[in-house]
Each structure stands twice: as structure tokens, then as C-alpha cells.
PDB file of C-alpha atoms in Angstrom:
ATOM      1  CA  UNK A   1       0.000   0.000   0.000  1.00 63.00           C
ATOM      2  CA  UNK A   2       1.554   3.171  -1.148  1.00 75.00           C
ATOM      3  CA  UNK A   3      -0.334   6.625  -2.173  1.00 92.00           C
ATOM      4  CA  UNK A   4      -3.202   8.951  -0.336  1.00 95.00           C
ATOM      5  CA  UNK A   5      -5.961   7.375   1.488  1.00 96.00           C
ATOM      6  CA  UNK A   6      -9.391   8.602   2.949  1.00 97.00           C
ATOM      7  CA  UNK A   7     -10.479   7.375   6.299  1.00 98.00           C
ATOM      8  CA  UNK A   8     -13.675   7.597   8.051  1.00 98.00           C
ATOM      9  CA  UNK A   9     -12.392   8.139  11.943  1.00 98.00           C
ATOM     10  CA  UNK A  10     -14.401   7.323  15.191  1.00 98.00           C
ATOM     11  CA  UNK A  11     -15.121  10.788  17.701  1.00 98.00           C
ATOM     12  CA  UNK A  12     -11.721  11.022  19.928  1.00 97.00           C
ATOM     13  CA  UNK A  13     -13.515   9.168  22.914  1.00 98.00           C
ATOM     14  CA  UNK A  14     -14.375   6.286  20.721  1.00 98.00           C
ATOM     15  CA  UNK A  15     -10.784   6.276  19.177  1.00 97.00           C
ATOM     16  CA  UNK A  16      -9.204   6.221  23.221  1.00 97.00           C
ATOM     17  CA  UNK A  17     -11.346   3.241  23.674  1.00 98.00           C
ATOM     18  CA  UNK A  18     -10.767   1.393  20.607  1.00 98.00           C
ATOM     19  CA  UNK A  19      -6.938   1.680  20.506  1.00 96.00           C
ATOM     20  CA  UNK A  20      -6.856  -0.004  24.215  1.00 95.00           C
ATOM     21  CA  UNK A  21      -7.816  -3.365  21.956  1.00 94.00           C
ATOM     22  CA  UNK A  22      -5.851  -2.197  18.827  1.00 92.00           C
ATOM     23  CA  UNK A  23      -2.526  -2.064  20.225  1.00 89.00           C
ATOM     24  CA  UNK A  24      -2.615  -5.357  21.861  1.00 87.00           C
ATOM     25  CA  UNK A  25       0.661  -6.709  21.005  1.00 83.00           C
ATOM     26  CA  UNK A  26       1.719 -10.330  21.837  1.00 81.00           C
ATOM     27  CA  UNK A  27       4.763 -10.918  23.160  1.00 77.00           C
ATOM     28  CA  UNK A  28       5.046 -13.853  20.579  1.00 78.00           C
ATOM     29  CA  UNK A  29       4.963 -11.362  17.506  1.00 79.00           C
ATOM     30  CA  UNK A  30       8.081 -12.528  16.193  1.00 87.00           C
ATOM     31  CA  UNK A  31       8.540  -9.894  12.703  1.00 91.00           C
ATOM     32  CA  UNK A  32       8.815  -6.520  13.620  1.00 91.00           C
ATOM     33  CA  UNK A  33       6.236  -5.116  11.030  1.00 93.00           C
ATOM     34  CA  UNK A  34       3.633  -7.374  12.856  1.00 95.00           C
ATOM     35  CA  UNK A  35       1.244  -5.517  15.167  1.00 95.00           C
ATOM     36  CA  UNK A  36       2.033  -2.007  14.048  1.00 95.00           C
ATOM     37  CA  UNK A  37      -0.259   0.599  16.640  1.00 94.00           C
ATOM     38  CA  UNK A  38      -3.142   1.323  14.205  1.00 95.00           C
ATOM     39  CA  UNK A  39      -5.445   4.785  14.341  1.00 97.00           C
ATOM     40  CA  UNK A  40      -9.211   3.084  14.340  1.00 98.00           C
ATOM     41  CA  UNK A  41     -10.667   4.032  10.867  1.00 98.00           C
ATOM     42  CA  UNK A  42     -12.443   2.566   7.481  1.00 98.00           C
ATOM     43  CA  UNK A  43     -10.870   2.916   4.741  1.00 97.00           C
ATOM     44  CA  UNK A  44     -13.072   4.922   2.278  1.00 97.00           C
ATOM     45  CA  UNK A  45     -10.679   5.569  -0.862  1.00 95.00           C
ATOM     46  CA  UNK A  46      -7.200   5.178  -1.824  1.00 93.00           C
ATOM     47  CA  UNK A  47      -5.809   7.233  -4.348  1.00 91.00           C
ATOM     48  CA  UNK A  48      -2.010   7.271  -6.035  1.00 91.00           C
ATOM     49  CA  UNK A  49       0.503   9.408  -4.271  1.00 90.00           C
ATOM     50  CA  UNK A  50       1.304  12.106  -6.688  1.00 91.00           C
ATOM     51  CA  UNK A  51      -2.852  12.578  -6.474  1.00 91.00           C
ATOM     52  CA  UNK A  52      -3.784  16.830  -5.779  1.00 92.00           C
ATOM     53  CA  UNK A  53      -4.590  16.866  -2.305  1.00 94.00           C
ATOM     54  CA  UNK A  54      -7.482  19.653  -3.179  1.00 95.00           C
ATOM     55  CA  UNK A  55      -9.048  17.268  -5.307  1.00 94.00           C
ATOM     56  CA  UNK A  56      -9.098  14.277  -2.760  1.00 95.00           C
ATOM     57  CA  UNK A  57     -10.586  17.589  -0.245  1.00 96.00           C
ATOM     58  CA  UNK A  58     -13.282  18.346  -2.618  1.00 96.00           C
ATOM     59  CA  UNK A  59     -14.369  14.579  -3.042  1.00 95.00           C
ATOM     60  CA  UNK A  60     -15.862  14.694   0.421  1.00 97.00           C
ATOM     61  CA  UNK A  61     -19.268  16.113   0.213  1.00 96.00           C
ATOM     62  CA  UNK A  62     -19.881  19.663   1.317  1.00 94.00           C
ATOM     63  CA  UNK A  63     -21.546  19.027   4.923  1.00 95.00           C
ATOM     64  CA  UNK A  64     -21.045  15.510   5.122  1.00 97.00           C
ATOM     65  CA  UNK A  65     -23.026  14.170   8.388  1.00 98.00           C
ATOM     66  CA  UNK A  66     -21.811  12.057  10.957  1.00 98.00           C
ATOM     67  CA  UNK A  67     -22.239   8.379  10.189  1.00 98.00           C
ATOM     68  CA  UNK A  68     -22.770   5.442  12.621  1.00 98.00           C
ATOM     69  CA  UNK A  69     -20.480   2.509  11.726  1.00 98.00           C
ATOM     70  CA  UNK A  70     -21.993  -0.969  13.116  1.00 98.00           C
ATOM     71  CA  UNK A  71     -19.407  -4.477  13.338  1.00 98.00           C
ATOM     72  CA  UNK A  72     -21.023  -7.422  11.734  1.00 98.00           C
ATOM     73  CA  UNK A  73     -18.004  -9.952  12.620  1.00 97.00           C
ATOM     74  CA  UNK A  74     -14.312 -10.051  13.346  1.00 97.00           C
ATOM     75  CA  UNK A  75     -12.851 -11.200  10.607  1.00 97.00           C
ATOM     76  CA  UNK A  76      -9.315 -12.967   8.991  1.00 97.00           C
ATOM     77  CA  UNK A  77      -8.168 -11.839   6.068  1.00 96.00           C
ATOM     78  CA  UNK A  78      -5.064 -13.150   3.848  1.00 95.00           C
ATOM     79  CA  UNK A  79      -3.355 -10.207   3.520  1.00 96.00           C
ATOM     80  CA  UNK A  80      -1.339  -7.873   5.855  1.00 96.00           C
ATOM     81  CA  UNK A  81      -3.486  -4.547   5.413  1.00 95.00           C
ATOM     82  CA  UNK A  82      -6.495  -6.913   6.053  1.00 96.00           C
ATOM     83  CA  UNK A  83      -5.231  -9.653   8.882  1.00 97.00           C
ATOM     84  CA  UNK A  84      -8.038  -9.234  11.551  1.00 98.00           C
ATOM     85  CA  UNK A  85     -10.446  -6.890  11.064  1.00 98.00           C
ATOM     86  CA  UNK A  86     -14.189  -5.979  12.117  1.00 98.00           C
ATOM     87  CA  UNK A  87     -16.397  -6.295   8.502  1.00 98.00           C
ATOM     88  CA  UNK A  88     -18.913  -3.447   9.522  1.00 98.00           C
ATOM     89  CA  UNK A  89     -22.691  -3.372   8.410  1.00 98.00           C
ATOM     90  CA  UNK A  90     -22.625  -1.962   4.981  1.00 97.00           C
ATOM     91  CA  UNK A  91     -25.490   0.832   5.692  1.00 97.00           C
ATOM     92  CA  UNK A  92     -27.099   2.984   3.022  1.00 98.00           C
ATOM     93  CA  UNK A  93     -25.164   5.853   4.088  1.00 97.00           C
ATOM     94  CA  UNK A  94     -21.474   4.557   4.520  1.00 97.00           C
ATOM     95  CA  UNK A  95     -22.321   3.136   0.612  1.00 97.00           C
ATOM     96  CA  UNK A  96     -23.068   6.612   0.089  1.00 97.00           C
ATOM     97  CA  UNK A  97     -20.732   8.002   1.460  1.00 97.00           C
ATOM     98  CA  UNK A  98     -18.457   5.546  -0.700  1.00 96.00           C
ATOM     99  CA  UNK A  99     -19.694   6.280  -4.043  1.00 95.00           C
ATOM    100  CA  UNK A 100     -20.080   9.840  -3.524  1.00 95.00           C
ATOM    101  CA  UNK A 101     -16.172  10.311  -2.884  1.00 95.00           C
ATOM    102  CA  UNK A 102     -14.974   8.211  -5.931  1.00 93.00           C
ATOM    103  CA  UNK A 103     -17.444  10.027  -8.623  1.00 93.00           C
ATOM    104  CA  UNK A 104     -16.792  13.041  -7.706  1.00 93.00           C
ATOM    105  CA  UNK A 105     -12.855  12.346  -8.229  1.00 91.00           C
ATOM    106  CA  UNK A 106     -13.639  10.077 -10.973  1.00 87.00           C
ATOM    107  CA  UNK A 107     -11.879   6.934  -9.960  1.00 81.00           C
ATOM    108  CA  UNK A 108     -12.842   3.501  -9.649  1.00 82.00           C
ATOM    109  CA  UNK A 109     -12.974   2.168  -6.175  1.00 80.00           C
ATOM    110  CA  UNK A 110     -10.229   0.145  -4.933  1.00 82.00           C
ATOM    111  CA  UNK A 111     -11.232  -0.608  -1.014  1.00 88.00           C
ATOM    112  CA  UNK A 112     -11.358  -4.307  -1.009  1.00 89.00           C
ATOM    113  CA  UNK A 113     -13.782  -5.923   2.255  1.00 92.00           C
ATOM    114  CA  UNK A 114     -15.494  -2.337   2.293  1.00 96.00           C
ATOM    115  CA  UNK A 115     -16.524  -1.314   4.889  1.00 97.00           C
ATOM    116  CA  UNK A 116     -14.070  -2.901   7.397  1.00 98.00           C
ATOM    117  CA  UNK A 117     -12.078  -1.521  10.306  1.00 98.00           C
ATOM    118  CA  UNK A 118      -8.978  -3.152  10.649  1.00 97.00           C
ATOM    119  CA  UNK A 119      -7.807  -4.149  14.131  1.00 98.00           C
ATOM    120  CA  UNK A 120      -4.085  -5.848  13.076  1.00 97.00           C
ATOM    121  CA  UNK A 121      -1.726  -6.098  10.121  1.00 97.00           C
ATOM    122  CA  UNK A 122       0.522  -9.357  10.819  1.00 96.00           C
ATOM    123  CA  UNK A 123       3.011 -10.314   8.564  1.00 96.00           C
ATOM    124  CA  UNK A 124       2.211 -12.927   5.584  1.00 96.00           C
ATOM    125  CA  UNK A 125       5.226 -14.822   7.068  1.00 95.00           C
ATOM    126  CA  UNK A 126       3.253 -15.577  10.232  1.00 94.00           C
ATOM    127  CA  UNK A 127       0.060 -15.377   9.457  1.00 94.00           C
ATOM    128  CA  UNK A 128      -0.921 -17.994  11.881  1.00 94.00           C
ATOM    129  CA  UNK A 129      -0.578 -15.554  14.354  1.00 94.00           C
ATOM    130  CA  UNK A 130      -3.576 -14.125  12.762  1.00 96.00           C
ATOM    131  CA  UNK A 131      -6.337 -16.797  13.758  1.00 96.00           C
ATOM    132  CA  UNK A 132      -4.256 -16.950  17.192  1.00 94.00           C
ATOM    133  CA  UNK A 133      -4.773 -13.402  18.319  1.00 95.00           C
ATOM    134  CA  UNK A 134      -8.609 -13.404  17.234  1.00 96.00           C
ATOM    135  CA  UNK A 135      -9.029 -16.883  18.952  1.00 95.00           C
ATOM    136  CA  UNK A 136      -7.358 -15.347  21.944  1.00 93.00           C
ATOM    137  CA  UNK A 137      -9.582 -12.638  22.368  1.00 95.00           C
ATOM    138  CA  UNK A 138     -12.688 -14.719  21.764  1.00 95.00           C
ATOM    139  CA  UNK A 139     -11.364 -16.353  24.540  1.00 94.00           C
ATOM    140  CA  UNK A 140     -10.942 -13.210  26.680  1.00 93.00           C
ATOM    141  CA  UNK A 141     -14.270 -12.037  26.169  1.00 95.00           C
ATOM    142  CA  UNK A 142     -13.112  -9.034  24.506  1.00 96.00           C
ATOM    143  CA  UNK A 143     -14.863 -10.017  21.103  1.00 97.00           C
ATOM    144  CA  UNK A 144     -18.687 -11.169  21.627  1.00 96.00           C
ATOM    145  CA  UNK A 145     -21.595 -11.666  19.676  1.00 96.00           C
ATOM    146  CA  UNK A 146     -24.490  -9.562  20.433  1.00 96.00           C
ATOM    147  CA  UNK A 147     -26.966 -10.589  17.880  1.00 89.00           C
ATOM    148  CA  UNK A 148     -27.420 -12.321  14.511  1.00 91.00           C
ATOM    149  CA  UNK A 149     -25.575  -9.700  12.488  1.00 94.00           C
ATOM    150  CA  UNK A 150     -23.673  -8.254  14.923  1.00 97.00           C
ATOM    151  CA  UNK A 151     -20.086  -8.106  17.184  1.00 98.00           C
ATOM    152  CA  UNK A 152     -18.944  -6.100  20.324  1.00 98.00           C
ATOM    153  CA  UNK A 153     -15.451  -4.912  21.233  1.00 98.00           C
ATOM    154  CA  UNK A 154     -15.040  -4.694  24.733  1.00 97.00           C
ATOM    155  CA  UNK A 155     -12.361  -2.061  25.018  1.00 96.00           C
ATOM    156  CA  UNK A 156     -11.528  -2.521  29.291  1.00 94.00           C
ATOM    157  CA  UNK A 157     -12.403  -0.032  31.307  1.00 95.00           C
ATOM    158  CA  UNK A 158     -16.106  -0.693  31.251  1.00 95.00           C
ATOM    159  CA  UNK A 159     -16.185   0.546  27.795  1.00 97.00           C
ATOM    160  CA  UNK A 160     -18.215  -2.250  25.418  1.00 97.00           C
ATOM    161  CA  UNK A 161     -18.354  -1.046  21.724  1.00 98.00           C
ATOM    162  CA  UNK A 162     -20.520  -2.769  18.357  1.00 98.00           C
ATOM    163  CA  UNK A 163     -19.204   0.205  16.244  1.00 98.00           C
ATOM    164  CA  UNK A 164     -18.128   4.104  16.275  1.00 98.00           C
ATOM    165  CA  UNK A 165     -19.976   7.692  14.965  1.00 98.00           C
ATOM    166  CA  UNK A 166     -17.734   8.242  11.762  1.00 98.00           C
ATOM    167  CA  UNK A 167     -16.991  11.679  12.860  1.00 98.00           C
ATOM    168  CA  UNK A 168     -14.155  13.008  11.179  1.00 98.00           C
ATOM    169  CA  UNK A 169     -12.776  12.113   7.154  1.00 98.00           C
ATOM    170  CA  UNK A 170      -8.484  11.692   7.666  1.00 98.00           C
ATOM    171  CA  UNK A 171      -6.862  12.325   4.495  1.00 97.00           C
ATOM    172  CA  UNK A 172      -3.547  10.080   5.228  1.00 97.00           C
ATOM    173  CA  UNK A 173      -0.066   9.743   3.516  1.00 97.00           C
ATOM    174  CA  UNK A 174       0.541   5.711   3.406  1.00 96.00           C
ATOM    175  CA  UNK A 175       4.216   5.534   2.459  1.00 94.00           C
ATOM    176  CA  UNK A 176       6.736   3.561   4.058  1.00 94.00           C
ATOM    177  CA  UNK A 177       6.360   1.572   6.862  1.00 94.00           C
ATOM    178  CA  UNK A 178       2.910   1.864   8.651  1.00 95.00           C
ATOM    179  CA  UNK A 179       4.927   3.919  11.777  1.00 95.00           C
ATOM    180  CA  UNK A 180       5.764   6.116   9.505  1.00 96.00           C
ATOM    181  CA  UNK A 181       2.428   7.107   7.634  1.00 97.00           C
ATOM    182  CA  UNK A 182       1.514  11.081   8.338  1.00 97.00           C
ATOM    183  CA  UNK A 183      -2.326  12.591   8.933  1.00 98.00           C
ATOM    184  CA  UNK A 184      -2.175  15.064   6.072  1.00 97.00           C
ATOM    185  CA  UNK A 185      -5.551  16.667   7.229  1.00 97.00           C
ATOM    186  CA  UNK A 186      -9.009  16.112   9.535  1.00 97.00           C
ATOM    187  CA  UNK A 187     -12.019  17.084   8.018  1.00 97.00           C
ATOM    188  CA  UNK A 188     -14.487  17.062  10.659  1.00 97.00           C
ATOM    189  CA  UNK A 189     -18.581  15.949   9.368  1.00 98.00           C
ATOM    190  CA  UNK A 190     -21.334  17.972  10.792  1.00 96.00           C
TER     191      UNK A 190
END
């Protein structure tokens, strides 16, 4: 993953209690670009690096609203950028919200699993460690079902999440290693 993306963040509060889950890092974790700390988000567009950032600005719709994100499942995935991660309901307005930023920049979307929140990236060259860590917090407690369609993180602290208000659109630079990707802006919704 190199180039610009577009994330849809949680409110600050919801982001404190979601990274208390998020940087859970095993002791086991045996590559060092396993279990980089990840900023809670879903990825809403990627776009190549040399792309104008006033351009990916003006995608966002003029007074975008707040949108509630909902988990459906905790997920593994067979890639790094994708190794466990919450699938979210895929409501009418985070679809929206999805095709409204990629025709008004006029690209094709390229956000595989959309919507998802990504809890890990793990390292294809242990990606056992992938169905380990999920298992473990199963085990924990701190994943449960709470309905047909539906997952809850519990973040300590009291604090028991199934999803986040999308309340601010990040506009990131992915390039390098993830420790080293930059917030380029924070475009708060209304």
C-alpha cells in the first residue's frame, strides 16, 4: 500500500477506547512489522501518491453528516493490510458516502472488504498468528456476539463497543512503513 488514502475516523472518545484493543501486542509477535499501533478508521478511498490533495478535499461532500459505523463480525483476512479486522454493516449511508467520494474524483474504487475496520496487520510470514490473536480474544471475552448480524469490542475499562460515529474524514499519507504514515488533514462531518 503506497499513495493517499481517505479514512472515516471514530469521535476522539471512541478512538481512546478502541486503541486499548488495537494495540494489543503479543509478546510472541516474532517480525517486527507485525502488530504495528493502528489509528481506528475505514478505509473509504485510496488514491495514487502524486494525487492533488485539493481534489481528494473536494471529493468529500460539502456538509457531510456524521455516520454510525456498526461491526457485523471479526474477521481474517489473507493479507497484511487486512489480517483481523471488524467487517462493519454496509449501511445505506457509509455506501453513500463511498460512491459519492470516488465520482466526484472520478476513480474507480479500490477498497477491497469495504466497509471494514482493521484491528491488526501481521506479517504474511506468520500469518498464523492471525487466527491466534482473534481466537485469543474470543477467549478473553473481549470479542462477543451480540446478535445475529452483529459483534462487540469490549475495550476494558467498562467501555463495550458494536461500532463508532464516523466523525471526522483523515486524508492520510501511506508511504513507508505503517509507523511512519503522516495525517495530512481532519475534516471534521457535521
Amino acid at each position: 500500500l503506497a499513495g493517499l488514502s481517505m479514512w472515516l475516523v471514530p469521535t476522539q472518545e471512541e478512538c481512546h477506547k478502541l486503541t486499548r484493543i488495537l494495540h494489543i501486542r503479543p509478546s510472541q509477535a516474532k517480525s517486527p512489522s507485525s502488530y504495528p499501533p493502528i489509528d481506528p478508521h475505514v478505509t473509504l478511498a485510496a488514491f495514487p501518491s502524486d494525487t492533488d490533495l485539493d481534489r481528494v478535499r473536494d471529493s468529500i461532500p460539502p456538509d457531510q453528516p456524521k455516520i454510525p459505523v456498526a461491526f457485523k463480525s471479526i474477521d481474517i483476512g489473507q493479507v497484511y493490510f487486512r489480517s483481523v479486522y471488524a467487517a462493519c454493516q454496509p449501511s445505506a449511508a457509509l455506501l453513500q458516502l463511498h460512491k459519492a467520494v470516488h465520482e466526484r474524483i472520478k476513480l474507480e474504487p479500490k477498497t477491497p472488504s469495504y466497509p471494514h475496520m482493521s484491528m491488526y496487520y501481521i506479517d504474511d510470514s506468520e500469518a498464523e498468528e492471525r487466527t491466534r490473536i482473534r481466537d485469543e480474544l474470543v477467549r478473553q471475552g473481549k470479542i462477543r456476539k451480540v446478535g445475529e448480524d452483529s459483534v462487540g469490542l469490549d475495550c476494558g475499562e467498562g467501555d463495550f463497543l458494536t461500532g463508532f460515529e464516523g466523525a471526522e474524514i483523515w486524508i492520510v499519507s501511506c508511504e513507508g512503513p505503517v509507523p511512519e504514515w503522516r495525517v495530512l488533514e481532519k475534516v471534521p462531518l457535521v
